[in-house]
Coordinates of C-alpha atoms in Angstrom, one line a residue:
X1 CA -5.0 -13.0 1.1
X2 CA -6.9 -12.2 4.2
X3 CA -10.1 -10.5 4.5
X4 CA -11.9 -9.4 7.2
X5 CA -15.8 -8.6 7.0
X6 CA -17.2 -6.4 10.0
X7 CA -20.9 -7.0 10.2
X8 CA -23.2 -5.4 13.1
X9 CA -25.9 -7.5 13.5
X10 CA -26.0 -12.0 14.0
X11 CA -29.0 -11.9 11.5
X12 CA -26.5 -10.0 8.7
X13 CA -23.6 -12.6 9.6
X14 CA -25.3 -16.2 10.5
X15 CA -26.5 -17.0 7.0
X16 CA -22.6 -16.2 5.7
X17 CA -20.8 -17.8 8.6
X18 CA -23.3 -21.3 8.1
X19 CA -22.3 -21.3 4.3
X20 CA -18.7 -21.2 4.9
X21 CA -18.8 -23.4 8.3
X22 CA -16.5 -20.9 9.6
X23 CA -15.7 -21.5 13.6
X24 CA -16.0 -19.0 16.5
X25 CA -12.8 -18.3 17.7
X26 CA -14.5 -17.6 21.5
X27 CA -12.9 -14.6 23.8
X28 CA -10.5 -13.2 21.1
X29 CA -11.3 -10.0 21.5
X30 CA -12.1 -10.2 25.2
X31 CA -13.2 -8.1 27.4
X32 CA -14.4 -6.3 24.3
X33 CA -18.0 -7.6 23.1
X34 CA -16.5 -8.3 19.6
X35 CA -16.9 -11.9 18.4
X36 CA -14.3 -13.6 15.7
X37 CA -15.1 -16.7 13.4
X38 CA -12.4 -17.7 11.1
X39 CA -11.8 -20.0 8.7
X40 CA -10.4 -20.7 5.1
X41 CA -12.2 -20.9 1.7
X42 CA -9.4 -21.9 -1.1
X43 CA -6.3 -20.1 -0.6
X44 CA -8.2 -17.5 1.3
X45 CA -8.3 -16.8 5.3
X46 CA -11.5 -15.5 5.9
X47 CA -12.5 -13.7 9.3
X48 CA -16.0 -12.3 10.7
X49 CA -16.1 -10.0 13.0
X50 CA -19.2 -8.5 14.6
X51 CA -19.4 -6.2 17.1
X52 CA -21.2 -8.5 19.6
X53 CA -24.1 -7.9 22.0
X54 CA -25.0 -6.0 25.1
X55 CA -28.2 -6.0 27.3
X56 CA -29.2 -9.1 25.2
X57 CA -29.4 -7.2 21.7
X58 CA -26.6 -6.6 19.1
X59 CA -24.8 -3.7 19.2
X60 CA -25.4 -1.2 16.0
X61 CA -24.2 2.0 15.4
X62 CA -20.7 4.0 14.9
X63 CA -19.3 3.6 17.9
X64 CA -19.5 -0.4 18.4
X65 CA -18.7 -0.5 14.5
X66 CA -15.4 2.0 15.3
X67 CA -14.8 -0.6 17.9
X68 CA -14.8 -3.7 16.1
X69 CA -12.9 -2.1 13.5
X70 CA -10.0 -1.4 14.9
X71 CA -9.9 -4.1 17.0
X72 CA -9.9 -6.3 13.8
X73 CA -7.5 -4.2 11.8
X74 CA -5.1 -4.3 14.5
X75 CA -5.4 -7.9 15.6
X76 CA -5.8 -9.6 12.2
X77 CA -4.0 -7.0 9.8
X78 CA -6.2 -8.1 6.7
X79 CA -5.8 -7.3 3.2
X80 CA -8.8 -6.3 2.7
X81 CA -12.0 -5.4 4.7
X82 CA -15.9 -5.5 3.7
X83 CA -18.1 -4.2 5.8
X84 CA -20.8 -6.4 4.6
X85 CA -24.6 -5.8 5.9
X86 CA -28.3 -3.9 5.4
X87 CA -29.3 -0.1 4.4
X88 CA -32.1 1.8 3.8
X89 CA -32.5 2.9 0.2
X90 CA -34.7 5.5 -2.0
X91 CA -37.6 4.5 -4.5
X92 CA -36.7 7.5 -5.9
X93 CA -33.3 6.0 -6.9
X94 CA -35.3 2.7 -8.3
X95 CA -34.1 0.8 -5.3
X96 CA -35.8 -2.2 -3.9
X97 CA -36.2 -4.5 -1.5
X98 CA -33.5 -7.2 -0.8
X99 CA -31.1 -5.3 -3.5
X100 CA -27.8 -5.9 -3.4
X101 CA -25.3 -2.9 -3.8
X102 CA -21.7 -2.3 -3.7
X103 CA -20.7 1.2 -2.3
X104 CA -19.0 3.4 -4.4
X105 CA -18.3 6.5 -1.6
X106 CA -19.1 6.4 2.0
X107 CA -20.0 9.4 4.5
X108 CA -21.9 10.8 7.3
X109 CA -25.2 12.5 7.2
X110 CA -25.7 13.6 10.4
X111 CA -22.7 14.8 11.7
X112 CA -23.7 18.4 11.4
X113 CA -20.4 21.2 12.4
X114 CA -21.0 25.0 11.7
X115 CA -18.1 26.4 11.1
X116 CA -15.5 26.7 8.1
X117 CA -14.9 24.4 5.5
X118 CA -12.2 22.4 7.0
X119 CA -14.8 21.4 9.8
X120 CA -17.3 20.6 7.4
X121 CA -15.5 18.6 5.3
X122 CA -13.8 16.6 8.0
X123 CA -17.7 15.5 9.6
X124 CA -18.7 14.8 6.5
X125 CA -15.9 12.4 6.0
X126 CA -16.1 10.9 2.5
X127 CA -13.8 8.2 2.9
X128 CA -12.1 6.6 0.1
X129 CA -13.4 2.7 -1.1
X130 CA -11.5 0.0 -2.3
X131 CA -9.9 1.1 -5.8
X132 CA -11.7 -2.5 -7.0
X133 CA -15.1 -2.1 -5.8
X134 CA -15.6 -0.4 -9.7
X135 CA -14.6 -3.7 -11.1
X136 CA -15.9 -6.3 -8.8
X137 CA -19.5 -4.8 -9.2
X138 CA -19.4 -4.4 -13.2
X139 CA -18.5 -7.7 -13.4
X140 CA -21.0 -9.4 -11.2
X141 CA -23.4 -6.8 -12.5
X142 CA -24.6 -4.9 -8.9
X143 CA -25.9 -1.6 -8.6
X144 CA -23.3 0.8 -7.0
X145 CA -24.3 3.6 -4.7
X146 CA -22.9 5.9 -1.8
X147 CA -23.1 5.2 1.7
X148 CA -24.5 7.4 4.2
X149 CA -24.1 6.6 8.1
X150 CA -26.1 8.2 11.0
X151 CA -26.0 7.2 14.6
X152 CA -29.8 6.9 14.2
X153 CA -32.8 4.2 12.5
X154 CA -35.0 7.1 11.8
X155 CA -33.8 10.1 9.3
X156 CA -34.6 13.8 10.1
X157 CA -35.3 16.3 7.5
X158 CA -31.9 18.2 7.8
X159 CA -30.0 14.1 7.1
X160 CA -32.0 14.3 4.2
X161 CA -30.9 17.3 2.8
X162 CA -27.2 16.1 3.6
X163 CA -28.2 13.3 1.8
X164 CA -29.6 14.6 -1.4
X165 CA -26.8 17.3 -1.2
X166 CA -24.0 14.7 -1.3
X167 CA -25.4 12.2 -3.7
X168 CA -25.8 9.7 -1.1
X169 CA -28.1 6.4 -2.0
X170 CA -27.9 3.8 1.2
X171 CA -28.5 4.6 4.6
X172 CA -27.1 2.7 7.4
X173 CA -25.7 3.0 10.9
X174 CA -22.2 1.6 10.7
X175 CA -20.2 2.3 7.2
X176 CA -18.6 5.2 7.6
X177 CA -17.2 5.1 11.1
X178 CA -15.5 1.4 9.8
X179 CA -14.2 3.4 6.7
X180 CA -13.4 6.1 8.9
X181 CA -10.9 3.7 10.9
X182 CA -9.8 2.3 7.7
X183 CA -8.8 5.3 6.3
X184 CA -6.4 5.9 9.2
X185 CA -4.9 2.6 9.0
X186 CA -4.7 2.5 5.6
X187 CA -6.8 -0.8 4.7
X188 CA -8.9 -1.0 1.6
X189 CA -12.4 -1.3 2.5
X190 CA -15.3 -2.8 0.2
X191 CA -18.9 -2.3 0.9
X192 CA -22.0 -4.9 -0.1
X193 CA -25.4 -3.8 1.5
X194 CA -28.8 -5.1 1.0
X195 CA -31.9 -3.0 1.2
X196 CA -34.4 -3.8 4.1
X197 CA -36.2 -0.5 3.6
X198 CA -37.4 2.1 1.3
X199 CA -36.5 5.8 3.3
X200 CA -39.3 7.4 1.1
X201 CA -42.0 5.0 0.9
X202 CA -44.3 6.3 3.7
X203 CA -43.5 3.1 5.9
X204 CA -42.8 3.4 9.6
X205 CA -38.8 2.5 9.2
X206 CA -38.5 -0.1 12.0
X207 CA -42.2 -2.1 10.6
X208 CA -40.6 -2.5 7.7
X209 CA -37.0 -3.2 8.3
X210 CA -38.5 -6.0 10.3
X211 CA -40.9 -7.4 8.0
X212 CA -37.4 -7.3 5.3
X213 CA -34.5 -8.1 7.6
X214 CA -34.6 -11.9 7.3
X215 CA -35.1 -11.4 3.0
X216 CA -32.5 -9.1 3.1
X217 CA -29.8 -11.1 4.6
X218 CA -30.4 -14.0 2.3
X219 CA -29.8 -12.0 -0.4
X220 CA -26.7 -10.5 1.6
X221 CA -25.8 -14.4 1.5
X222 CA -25.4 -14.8 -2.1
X223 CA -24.1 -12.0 -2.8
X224 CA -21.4 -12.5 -0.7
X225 CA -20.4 -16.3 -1.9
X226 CA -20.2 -14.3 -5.4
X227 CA -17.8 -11.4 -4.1
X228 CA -15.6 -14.4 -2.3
X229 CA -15.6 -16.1 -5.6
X230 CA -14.4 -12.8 -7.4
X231 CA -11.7 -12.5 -5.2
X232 CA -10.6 -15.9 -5.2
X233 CA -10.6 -15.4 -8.9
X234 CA -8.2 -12.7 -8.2
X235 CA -5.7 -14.8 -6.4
X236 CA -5.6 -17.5 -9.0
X237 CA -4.7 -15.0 -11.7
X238 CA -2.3 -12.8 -10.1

């Protein structure tokens, strides 16, 4: 079984790739910014793939995470993909900080189309997950939730309402553009985010997804040995 996580940022991946001792496989992507490390964990291939850095910062958003998507997908064919990294969350929704969910639905908030409902309902998106994701979270007991992407940190009052109209819980800047690319390729994706910020606690957004980040990937660590040991579980008994 191969899979494939696509993580944004070196902060989300480092902590995962030092567990594994995974190796950077340098220019595989080049002249694309994309980095590749690969390895194997039991009967497993594992690959990382980040989106890589420009101007001396990692690149976030859709379109680097469209990018490194399909430049994965199409260079590595995996069985699986897990887009794998940190979210904003909701106190309303009892979330907290360095909380581990698996994403049950994915979408955009703030791709906003007037028009009919065709239009509508293509921006929106709402992607299908990996038909496991149900299981692998009951059994390692995380919180599920639905993924909302925008292009941007902050949220405006109209994402909001998109939001709270769609039953969204995470907020991040990358999950549905690589579900997006995964629906048209037909790979099963899984999604494991950790919260670095509460969207309705009052806090300036970057302050605290600073003060959180380094927290939140450790916890983004652990929970990802787990999910590799779920699905080497998976191998052995099929």
């Amino acid at each position: 079984m191969r899979i494939c996580y696509v993580v944004a940022m070196v902060a989300e991946a480092k902590p995962f790739i030092e567990r594994y001792g995974i190796e950077e496989v340098k220019d595989f992507f080049a002249p694309l910014p994309c980095m590749l490390y690969e390895g194997k964990v039991g009967d497993l291939t594992l690959d990382v793939v980040l989106n890589g850095q420009q101007q001396g910062s990692d690149l976030i958003g859709c379109e680097a995470a469209t990018m490194a998507t399909l430049s994965a997908i199409q260079r590595l064919n995996p069985d699986l993909v897990i887009n794998s990294g940190t979210c904003g969350a909701f106190c309303a929704n009892g979330a907290e900080i360095a909380e581990v969910y698996i994403g049950n639905g994915v979408m955009f908030h703030d791709r906003r189309v007037p028009g009919d409902n065709a239009w509508g309902t293509q921006s929106l998106g709402n992607y299908p997950v990996w038909e496991g994701s149900r299981q692998l979270a009951k059994t390692l007991g995380f919180k599920m939730g639905k993924v909302t992407t925008g292009s941007s940190l902050d949220m405006q009052p109209c994402d909001l309402d998109i939001i709270q109209q769609n039953g969204g819980e995470l907020k991040d800047m990358e999950g549905a553009a690589v579900g997006f690319v995964c629906s048209l390729l037909k790979t099963p994706i899984l999604y494991v985010k950790s919260v670095t910020d509460l969207c309705d606690s009052g806090a300036e957004t970057f302050e605290e997804f600073s003060k959180n980040l380094s927290r939140a990937c450790e916890a983004l660590k652990v929970a990802n040995e787990r999910v590799i040991d779920y699905l080497k579980g998976q191998i052995s008994t099929n």
